[in-house]
Coordinates of C-alpha atoms in Angstrom, one line a residue:
Chain A
M1 CA 20.8 -18.9 -33.7
S2 CA 17.8 -21.1 -34.1
Q3 CA 17.0 -24.0 -31.8
S4 CA 14.9 -27.1 -32.3
N5 CA 11.4 -27.2 -31.0
S6 CA 12.2 -29.8 -28.4
Y7 CA 15.0 -27.6 -27.0
V8 CA 12.6 -24.7 -26.7
I9 CA 10.0 -26.8 -24.9
K10 CA 12.6 -28.4 -22.6
F11 CA 14.0 -25.0 -21.7
T12 CA 10.7 -23.4 -20.9
V13 CA 9.6 -26.4 -18.8
I14 CA 12.8 -26.3 -16.7
L15 CA 12.5 -22.6 -16.4
T16 CA 8.9 -22.8 -15.3
I17 CA 9.7 -25.5 -12.7
V18 CA 12.7 -23.6 -11.3
L19 CA 10.9 -20.2 -11.1
G20 CA 7.7 -21.8 -9.8
G21 CA 9.6 -23.7 -7.2
L22 CA 11.4 -20.6 -6.1
L23 CA 8.1 -18.7 -5.6
S24 CA 6.5 -21.6 -3.7
L25 CA 9.5 -21.9 -1.4
A26 CA 9.4 -18.1 -0.7
S27 CA 5.6 -18.3 -0.1
V28 CA 5.8 -21.3 2.3
L29 CA 8.8 -19.8 4.2
L30 CA 7.3 -16.4 4.6
R31 CA 3.7 -17.4 5.3
P32 CA 4.0 -17.6 9.1
I33 CA 5.6 -14.1 9.2
Q34 CA 3.0 -12.7 6.8
Q35 CA 0.1 -14.1 8.9
K36 CA 1.6 -12.6 12.0
S37 CA 1.9 -9.2 10.1
V38 CA -1.8 -9.4 9.1
E39 CA -2.9 -10.3 12.7
I40 CA -0.8 -7.4 14.1
D41 CA -2.2 -5.1 11.4
T42 CA -5.8 -6.0 12.2
K43 CA -5.3 -5.6 15.9
K44 CA -3.5 -2.3 15.3
Q45 CA -6.5 -1.0 13.4
I46 CA -9.0 -2.1 16.0
L47 CA -7.0 -0.4 18.7
G48 CA -6.3 2.5 16.5
A49 CA -10.0 3.4 16.5
V50 CA -9.8 4.2 20.2
M51 CA -6.2 5.1 21.0
S52 CA -3.0 6.4 19.5
L53 CA -0.5 3.7 18.9
E54 CA 2.5 5.8 17.9
G55 CA 5.8 4.4 19.1
K56 CA 4.2 1.1 20.2
S57 CA 6.1 -2.0 19.3
N58 CA 4.3 -5.0 17.8
N59 CA 4.4 -7.0 21.0
D60 CA 3.0 -4.0 22.9
I61 CA 0.1 -3.9 20.5
L62 CA -0.7 -7.6 21.0
S63 CA -0.5 -7.5 24.8
T64 CA -2.5 -4.3 24.9
Y65 CA -5.1 -5.8 22.7
D66 CA -5.5 -8.8 25.0
A67 CA -5.8 -6.5 28.0
V68 CA -8.5 -4.1 26.8
I69 CA -10.5 -5.8 24.0
K70 CA -13.3 -8.4 24.6
S71 CA -14.9 -9.5 21.4
L72 CA -18.2 -11.2 20.4
V73 CA -20.1 -11.9 17.3
V74 CA -23.7 -10.9 16.6
D75 CA -26.2 -11.4 13.8
I76 CA -28.3 -8.8 12.0
N77 CA -30.8 -8.8 14.8
G78 CA -28.2 -8.0 17.4
E79 CA -28.3 -11.5 19.0
E80 CA -25.1 -12.9 20.0
V81 CA -23.8 -15.8 17.9
K82 CA -21.7 -18.3 19.8
Q83 CA -21.6 -21.2 17.3
D84 CA -21.6 -21.4 13.6
E85 CA -23.8 -23.8 11.5
S86 CA -21.4 -26.8 12.2
G87 CA -21.3 -26.2 15.9
Q88 CA -17.8 -24.7 16.0
P89 CA -17.3 -21.7 18.3
V90 CA -17.2 -18.4 16.5
I91 CA -14.3 -16.1 17.1
A92 CA -14.7 -12.5 16.3
E93 CA -11.1 -12.0 15.2
D94 CA -11.5 -14.8 12.7
V95 CA -14.6 -13.4 11.0
D96 CA -13.6 -12.3 7.5
V97 CA -15.5 -9.1 7.0
A98 CA -14.6 -9.0 3.4
R99 CA -16.1 -12.4 2.8
M100 CA -19.2 -11.5 4.8
Y101 CA -19.6 -8.5 2.5
K102 CA -20.4 -10.9 -0.4
I103 CA -23.3 -12.7 1.3
S104 CA -26.7 -11.2 2.2
P105 CA -26.8 -9.2 5.4
E106 CA -29.3 -11.5 7.1
K107 CA -26.8 -14.4 7.0
R108 CA -23.7 -12.4 7.9
K109 CA -21.8 -12.6 11.2
F110 CA -21.0 -9.2 12.7
P111 CA -18.0 -9.0 15.0
V112 CA -18.1 -6.5 17.9
F113 CA -15.0 -5.5 19.8
K114 CA -15.7 -4.1 23.2
Y115 CA -13.0 -1.8 24.4
H116 CA -12.9 -1.9 28.2
K117 CA -10.8 -0.6 31.1
E118 CA -7.8 -2.7 31.6
G119 CA -8.7 -5.8 33.5
K120 CA -12.4 -4.8 34.0
E121 CA -14.4 -6.4 31.3
D122 CA -17.7 -4.9 32.4
D123 CA -16.5 -1.4 32.4
V124 CA -16.9 -0.8 28.6
L125 CA -15.5 2.4 27.2
A126 CA -16.4 2.0 23.6
Y127 CA -17.9 -0.4 21.1
I128 CA -15.8 -1.0 18.0
F129 CA -17.4 -2.2 14.8
P130 CA -15.7 -3.2 11.5
V131 CA -16.9 -1.5 8.3
Y132 CA -16.3 -2.5 4.7
G133 CA -17.2 -0.9 1.4
V134 CA -15.9 0.2 -2.0
G135 CA -13.7 3.1 -2.9
L136 CA -12.7 4.3 -6.4
W137 CA -10.4 1.4 -7.4
G138 CA -11.1 -1.3 -4.9
P139 CA -12.3 -2.3 -1.4
I140 CA -12.0 0.1 1.5
W141 CA -12.5 -1.0 5.1
G142 CA -11.9 0.1 8.7
F143 CA -13.3 0.3 12.2
L144 CA -15.4 2.8 14.0
A145 CA -15.6 3.2 17.7
L146 CA -18.9 4.3 19.2
D147 CA -18.9 5.9 22.7
T148 CA -21.0 4.5 25.5
D149 CA -23.7 7.2 24.8
F150 CA -24.3 5.2 21.6
K151 CA -24.3 8.4 19.6
T152 CA -20.8 9.8 19.5
L153 CA -17.9 8.5 17.4
K154 CA -14.9 8.0 19.6
G155 CA -12.7 7.5 16.6
V156 CA -12.4 5.8 13.2
V157 CA -9.6 4.1 11.2
F158 CA -9.8 3.4 7.5
D159 CA -7.7 1.4 5.2
H160 CA -7.8 0.6 1.5
E161 CA -6.3 -1.7 -1.1
T162 CA -5.7 0.4 -4.2
E163 CA -6.9 4.0 -3.7
T164 CA -4.8 6.6 -5.3
P165 CA -1.7 7.6 -3.2
G166 CA -2.0 11.2 -2.1
L167 CA -5.7 11.4 -3.0
G168 CA -8.1 8.6 -1.9
A169 CA -5.3 6.8 0.0
R170 CA -5.3 9.8 2.5
I171 CA -8.2 8.1 4.3
T172 CA -5.5 6.1 6.1
E173 CA -4.0 9.3 7.5
G174 CA -4.6 10.3 11.1
E175 CA -5.4 13.9 10.2
V176 CA -8.3 12.7 8.0
Q177 CA -9.6 10.2 10.5
N178 CA -9.5 12.7 13.4
R179 CA -12.1 14.7 11.6
F180 CA -14.6 12.1 12.6
Q181 CA -13.9 12.3 16.3
N182 CA -16.8 13.4 18.5
K183 CA -19.2 13.5 15.5
K184 CA -22.7 12.2 16.2
V185 CA -24.2 9.3 14.2
Y186 CA -27.8 9.8 15.6
N187 CA -29.6 13.1 15.4
E188 CA -31.7 14.7 18.2
S189 CA -34.8 12.7 17.4
G190 CA -32.8 9.4 17.5
E191 CA -32.7 8.8 13.8
L192 CA -29.6 7.2 12.3
V193 CA -28.0 9.8 10.1
S194 CA -24.4 8.6 10.2
V195 CA -21.5 11.0 9.5
T196 CA -21.0 12.3 5.9
M197 CA -17.8 13.6 4.3
L198 CA -18.5 16.7 2.2
K199 CA -17.4 17.2 -1.3
G200 CA -14.2 19.2 -1.6
E201 CA -11.7 20.2 1.1
N202 CA -11.5 23.3 3.4
N203 CA -15.2 23.7 3.5
P204 CA -16.3 26.6 5.7
S205 CA -16.8 25.6 9.3
S206 CA -20.4 26.6 9.0
R207 CA -21.0 23.5 6.9
L208 CA -19.2 21.2 9.4
D209 CA -21.8 20.3 11.9
D210 CA -22.2 17.2 14.2
H211 CA -23.0 15.0 11.2
H212 CA -20.6 16.4 8.5
V213 CA -16.8 16.4 8.2
D214 CA -14.5 18.1 5.7
G215 CA -14.0 16.1 2.4
L216 CA -11.0 15.0 0.4
S217 CA -10.0 17.2 -2.4
G218 CA -9.6 15.2 -5.6
A219 CA -11.0 12.0 -4.0
T220 CA -14.7 12.5 -4.0
I221 CA -15.5 9.0 -5.0
T222 CA -13.4 7.5 -2.2
A223 CA -15.2 9.9 0.3
V224 CA -18.6 8.8 -1.0
G225 CA -17.4 5.2 -0.5
V226 CA -16.5 6.0 3.1
N227 CA -20.0 7.7 3.6
D228 CA -21.8 4.7 2.2
M229 CA -19.8 2.2 4.2
L230 CA -20.3 4.0 7.5
K231 CA -24.0 4.4 6.9
A232 CA -24.5 0.7 5.8
Y233 CA -22.7 -0.8 8.7
L234 CA -24.2 1.5 11.3
K235 CA -27.5 0.2 9.9
F236 CA -26.4 -3.4 10.2
Y237 CA -25.3 -2.9 13.8
E238 CA -28.4 -0.8 14.7
S239 CA -30.2 -3.7 16.4
Y240 CA -27.2 -4.5 18.5
I241 CA -26.6 -0.8 19.3
K242 CA -30.2 -0.5 20.5
K243 CA -30.0 -3.6 22.6
A244 CA -26.7 -2.6 24.1
A245 CA -28.1 0.8 24.8
D246 CA -31.2 -0.6 26.5
G247 CA -29.0 -3.0 28.5
K248 CA -26.9 -0.1 29.7
I249 CA -30.0 1.9 30.8
V250 CA -31.2 -1.1 32.8
A251 CA -27.8 -1.5 34.4
Y252 CA -28.0 2.2 35.5
I253 CA -31.4 1.8 37.1
E254 CA -30.1 -1.2 39.1
Chain B
M1 CA 18.6 -20.8 -9.1
S2 CA 22.3 -20.4 -10.0
A3 CA 21.9 -16.6 -10.1
E4 CA 22.2 -16.4 -6.3
T5 CA 25.4 -18.4 -6.1
A6 CA 27.2 -16.4 -8.8
T7 CA 26.9 -12.8 -7.5
T8 CA 30.6 -12.3 -8.0
P9 CA 31.2 -13.6 -11.5
A10 CA 34.8 -14.0 -12.7
V11 CA 36.3 -10.9 -14.0
K12 CA 38.8 -10.9 -16.9
Q13 CA 42.3 -10.3 -15.6
E14 CA 43.1 -7.6 -18.1
E15 CA 40.3 -5.3 -17.1
A16 CA 40.1 -3.6 -13.7
L17 CA 37.0 -4.2 -11.6
L18 CA 36.0 -0.6 -12.2
S19 CA 37.8 0.3 -15.4
K20 CA 37.0 3.5 -17.2
R21 CA 34.7 1.7 -19.6
R22 CA 32.8 0.1 -16.7
K23 CA 32.4 3.4 -14.9
K24 CA 30.9 4.8 -18.0
I25 CA 28.4 1.9 -18.1
I26 CA 27.2 3.1 -14.7
A27 CA 27.5 6.8 -15.2
D28 CA 26.0 7.2 -18.6
P29 CA 22.4 6.3 -17.6
L30 CA 22.6 8.7 -14.7
N31 CA 22.7 11.7 -16.9
E32 CA 23.5 11.6 -20.6
D33 CA 21.6 8.4 -21.4
N34 CA 19.0 8.6 -18.6
P35 CA 16.2 6.0 -19.0
I36 CA 13.5 8.5 -18.1
T37 CA 14.6 11.8 -19.5
I38 CA 16.5 10.7 -22.6
Q39 CA 15.1 7.3 -23.5
V40 CA 11.7 8.2 -22.1
L41 CA 11.0 4.8 -20.6
G42 CA 9.3 4.0 -17.3
I43 CA 7.2 7.2 -17.4
C44 CA 4.0 5.5 -16.1
S45 CA 5.5 4.6 -12.7
A46 CA 7.3 7.9 -12.6
L47 CA 3.9 9.6 -12.7
A48 CA 2.1 7.1 -10.5
V49 CA 4.2 6.6 -7.3
T50 CA 5.8 10.0 -7.0
T51 CA 3.3 11.9 -4.9
Q52 CA 5.3 11.1 -1.8
M53 CA 8.9 10.4 -1.0
K54 CA 8.5 7.3 1.2
P55 CA 6.7 5.1 -1.3
T56 CA 8.9 6.5 -4.1
L57 CA 12.0 5.4 -2.2
T58 CA 10.7 1.9 -1.7
M59 CA 9.8 1.7 -5.4
A60 CA 13.3 2.9 -6.3
V61 CA 14.9 0.2 -4.1
S62 CA 12.6 -2.5 -5.5
V63 CA 13.4 -1.5 -9.1
I64 CA 17.1 -1.5 -8.4
F65 CA 16.8 -5.0 -6.9
V66 CA 14.7 -6.4 -9.7
M67 CA 16.9 -4.9 -12.4
V68 CA 20.2 -6.0 -11.0
F69 CA 19.1 -9.6 -10.4
S70 CA 17.1 -10.1 -13.6
S71 CA 20.0 -8.7 -15.6
L72 CA 22.3 -11.1 -13.8
A73 CA 20.1 -14.1 -14.4
I74 CA 19.4 -13.3 -18.0
S75 CA 23.1 -12.6 -18.7
L76 CA 24.1 -15.9 -17.1
L77 CA 21.6 -17.7 -19.3
R78 CA 22.2 -15.7 -22.4
N79 CA 23.7 -18.5 -24.4
T80 CA 21.0 -21.0 -23.5
I81 CA 17.9 -18.9 -23.9
P82 CA 16.1 -19.9 -27.1
S83 CA 15.8 -16.7 -29.1
R84 CA 12.3 -17.4 -30.2
V85 CA 10.9 -17.4 -26.6
R86 CA 13.4 -14.9 -25.1
I87 CA 10.8 -12.2 -24.3
I88 CA 8.7 -14.7 -22.4
V89 CA 11.8 -15.9 -20.5
Q90 CA 12.6 -12.3 -19.6
L91 CA 9.1 -11.7 -18.4
A92 CA 9.1 -14.8 -16.3
V93 CA 12.3 -13.9 -14.6
I94 CA 11.2 -10.4 -13.9
A95 CA 7.8 -11.5 -12.7
T96 CA 9.4 -14.0 -10.3
L97 CA 11.6 -11.4 -8.8
V98 CA 8.8 -8.9 -8.5
S99 CA 6.6 -11.5 -6.8
L100 CA 9.5 -12.1 -4.4
V101 CA 9.8 -8.4 -3.6
N102 CA 6.1 -8.3 -2.9
E103 CA 6.2 -11.4 -0.6
V104 CA 9.2 -10.0 1.3
L105 CA 7.5 -6.6 1.7
K106 CA 4.3 -8.3 2.9
A107 CA 6.3 -10.3 5.6
F108 CA 8.6 -7.6 6.8
A109 CA 7.1 -4.2 5.9
F110 CA 3.4 -4.7 5.9
D111 CA 2.5 -1.0 5.9
M112 CA 4.6 -0.4 2.8
Y113 CA 3.2 -3.5 1.2
K114 CA -0.4 -2.2 1.7
Q115 CA 0.6 1.1 0.2
L116 CA 2.7 -0.1 -2.7
S117 CA 1.7 -3.6 -3.7
V118 CA -0.2 -2.4 -6.8
F119 CA 2.8 -0.4 -8.0
V120 CA 5.3 -3.1 -7.1
G121 CA 3.3 -5.5 -9.4
L122 CA 3.7 -2.9 -12.1
I123 CA 7.5 -3.1 -12.1
I124 CA 6.9 -6.1 -14.4
T125 CA 5.7 -3.8 -17.1
N126 CA 8.3 -1.1 -16.4
C127 CA 9.9 -0.8 -19.8
I128 CA 13.3 0.0 -18.4
V129 CA 13.7 -3.4 -16.9
M130 CA 12.9 -5.4 -20.0
G131 CA 14.5 -2.8 -22.2
R132 CA 17.9 -3.3 -20.6
L133 CA 17.5 -7.1 -20.6
E134 CA 16.8 -7.1 -24.3
A135 CA 19.3 -4.4 -25.2
Y136 CA 22.2 -5.3 -23.0
A137 CA 22.0 -8.4 -20.7
L138 CA 21.2 -10.7 -23.6
G139 CA 24.5 -9.8 -25.3
N140 CA 26.9 -9.1 -22.5
K141 CA 28.8 -10.8 -19.7
P142 CA 27.1 -10.9 -16.3
Y143 CA 29.3 -8.4 -14.5
D144 CA 28.9 -5.7 -17.2
S145 CA 25.2 -6.5 -17.3
V146 CA 24.8 -5.9 -13.6
L147 CA 26.7 -2.6 -13.9
D148 CA 24.4 -1.6 -16.7
A149 CA 21.3 -2.5 -14.8
L150 CA 22.6 -0.7 -11.7
G151 CA 23.3 2.4 -13.7
N152 CA 19.9 2.5 -15.3
A153 CA 18.1 1.7 -12.1
L154 CA 19.9 4.5 -10.3
G155 CA 19.2 6.8 -13.3
Y156 CA 15.5 5.9 -12.8
A157 CA 15.7 6.2 -9.0
W158 CA 17.2 9.7 -8.9
I159 CA 14.7 11.1 -11.4
I160 CA 11.6 9.7 -9.6
L161 CA 13.0 10.8 -6.2
A162 CA 13.6 14.3 -7.6
V163 CA 10.0 14.4 -9.0
A164 CA 8.6 13.1 -5.7
F165 CA 10.6 15.7 -3.7
F166 CA 9.0 18.6 -5.5
R167 CA 5.5 17.0 -5.7
E168 CA 5.4 16.2 -2.0
L169 CA 6.9 19.5 -1.0
L170 CA 4.7 21.7 -3.1
G171 CA 1.6 19.4 -3.1
S172 CA 1.4 18.5 0.5
G173 CA 3.9 20.7 2.2
R174 CA 5.8 17.7 3.5
L175 CA 8.8 15.5 3.0
F176 CA 8.7 11.9 4.1
G177 CA 5.5 12.9 5.8
F178 CA 7.3 15.6 7.9
H179 CA 5.6 19.0 7.9
V180 CA 8.4 21.1 6.5
F181 CA 6.8 24.5 6.4
E182 CA 5.4 24.3 9.9
A183 CA 8.8 23.4 11.1
I184 CA 10.5 26.5 9.6
G185 CA 7.7 28.7 10.8
V186 CA 5.6 29.2 7.7
Q187 CA 2.0 28.6 8.7
N188 CA -0.7 28.0 6.1
F189 CA 1.6 27.3 3.2
P190 CA -0.6 27.3 0.1
T191 CA -0.2 23.7 -1.1
N192 CA -0.7 23.2 -4.8
G193 CA -3.4 20.5 -5.6
L194 CA -2.1 20.2 -9.2
M195 CA 1.1 18.7 -7.8
V196 CA -0.7 15.8 -6.3
T197 CA -2.3 14.8 -9.6
P198 CA -0.3 13.2 -12.5
V199 CA -0.3 16.6 -14.3
G200 CA 2.1 17.8 -11.6
A201 CA 4.5 15.0 -12.4
F202 CA 4.4 15.9 -16.1
I203 CA 5.3 19.5 -15.3
I204 CA 8.1 18.6 -12.9
L205 CA 9.4 16.0 -15.3
G206 CA 9.3 18.4 -18.2
I207 CA 11.3 21.0 -16.3
I208 CA 13.9 18.4 -15.3
I209 CA 14.2 17.3 -18.9
W210 CA 14.5 21.0 -20.0
V211 CA 17.2 21.8 -17.5
Q212 CA 19.1 18.6 -18.3
R213 CA 19.0 19.1 -22.1
T214 CA 20.1 22.7 -21.8
K215 CA 23.2 21.5 -19.8
T216 CA 24.1 18.4 -21.9
G217 CA 23.1 20.0 -25.3
Y218 CA 21.2 16.8 -26.2
V219 CA 18.9 17.2 -29.2
E220 CA 16.4 14.6 -30.7
H221 CA 17.7 13.2 -33.9

């Protein structure tokens, strides 16, 4: 059966309009739900750096977040940024870390999420910083929580877009993230050394000191990406960390 | 699209809803004419997603959905589709359905979406889907086409689930993320790293094909 050219063109045009319309409709209808999912997911990750969220409903997560997190935005020098270039107030939750990654560090905005005791904003328990980098196939990101001694990792969460399931994608697993707990990002002499994932898995415990954690078998490039990402962002936040640490000491003396 | 409103197409009076012939349309692809093990289609996703049970299950359900509805749509349109552009038309229908699955996952199962969106996108290139549209839905009535799609999708689903079962069990010592060996009292089960890599999937798949062909007596012509 052979059809005329005009029939073929008519058919494809109608098909394109119908299918395109269907997709646009789905996209418009589902967008509010998707945005809510993304917001919950981000807040879940921020909280996940400092507490276990197992068995918590989405509403619990949102209300817990409001109760224990106070956020601010700083620049590369650790100074708080309250307004953007056009005078609009800056909200830490709205800062797109992925987009910031593309501009030079001096111009970036760096969100800080202070985890405090419920209802007591001054009683800070941990400082949570977003991190962002590249894995094997695509972007990886996460949050790290620094204890109030400004040395010890309270916890980390990682996420990724396209790492290999079962290999690099394991960075999202609690078991892998727990390895970073209580590791130190500064050494005895106060130098930034970050925490490094070793190559290979089941390394002897003699190699796992304060600054090294066990690696991911079969996912060395993802692990290297994690290492680079942690180191880079700890460096970006170093001015702020130093300032916060000084402020803390002053507060103690008073 | 008219596909949604016509999920129960008229059935010829003479033939029962599940006649012997129709049962065969569903049953054949499960074993004797299995898309993966006999027709050797859809191998790439069978290797890629099967490291764990949970994503595999989501993948299987997504493929079933896409196959059934694309077959229905193509079969309903089979007399109007210009033969010169039929491949593009099939692709457009499949791609639309796959995008819908992706959007729905993003809205209602965000965790799964994050884990699977790459692979869900790859359903578009899964040869089984287009293979069945081209070979069956274009020339048969809607109801039969849906049965054929369902049979092939289930044939695909059970194979990838079987592969994932062994890969997750032997590769990570878990099933659906549950630590099986700890639960039955075996500590330090030596997990096999080979199973986590695609090589493991080839080995498992090879063994399944071997067992199946021994039983059915199938030989390549």
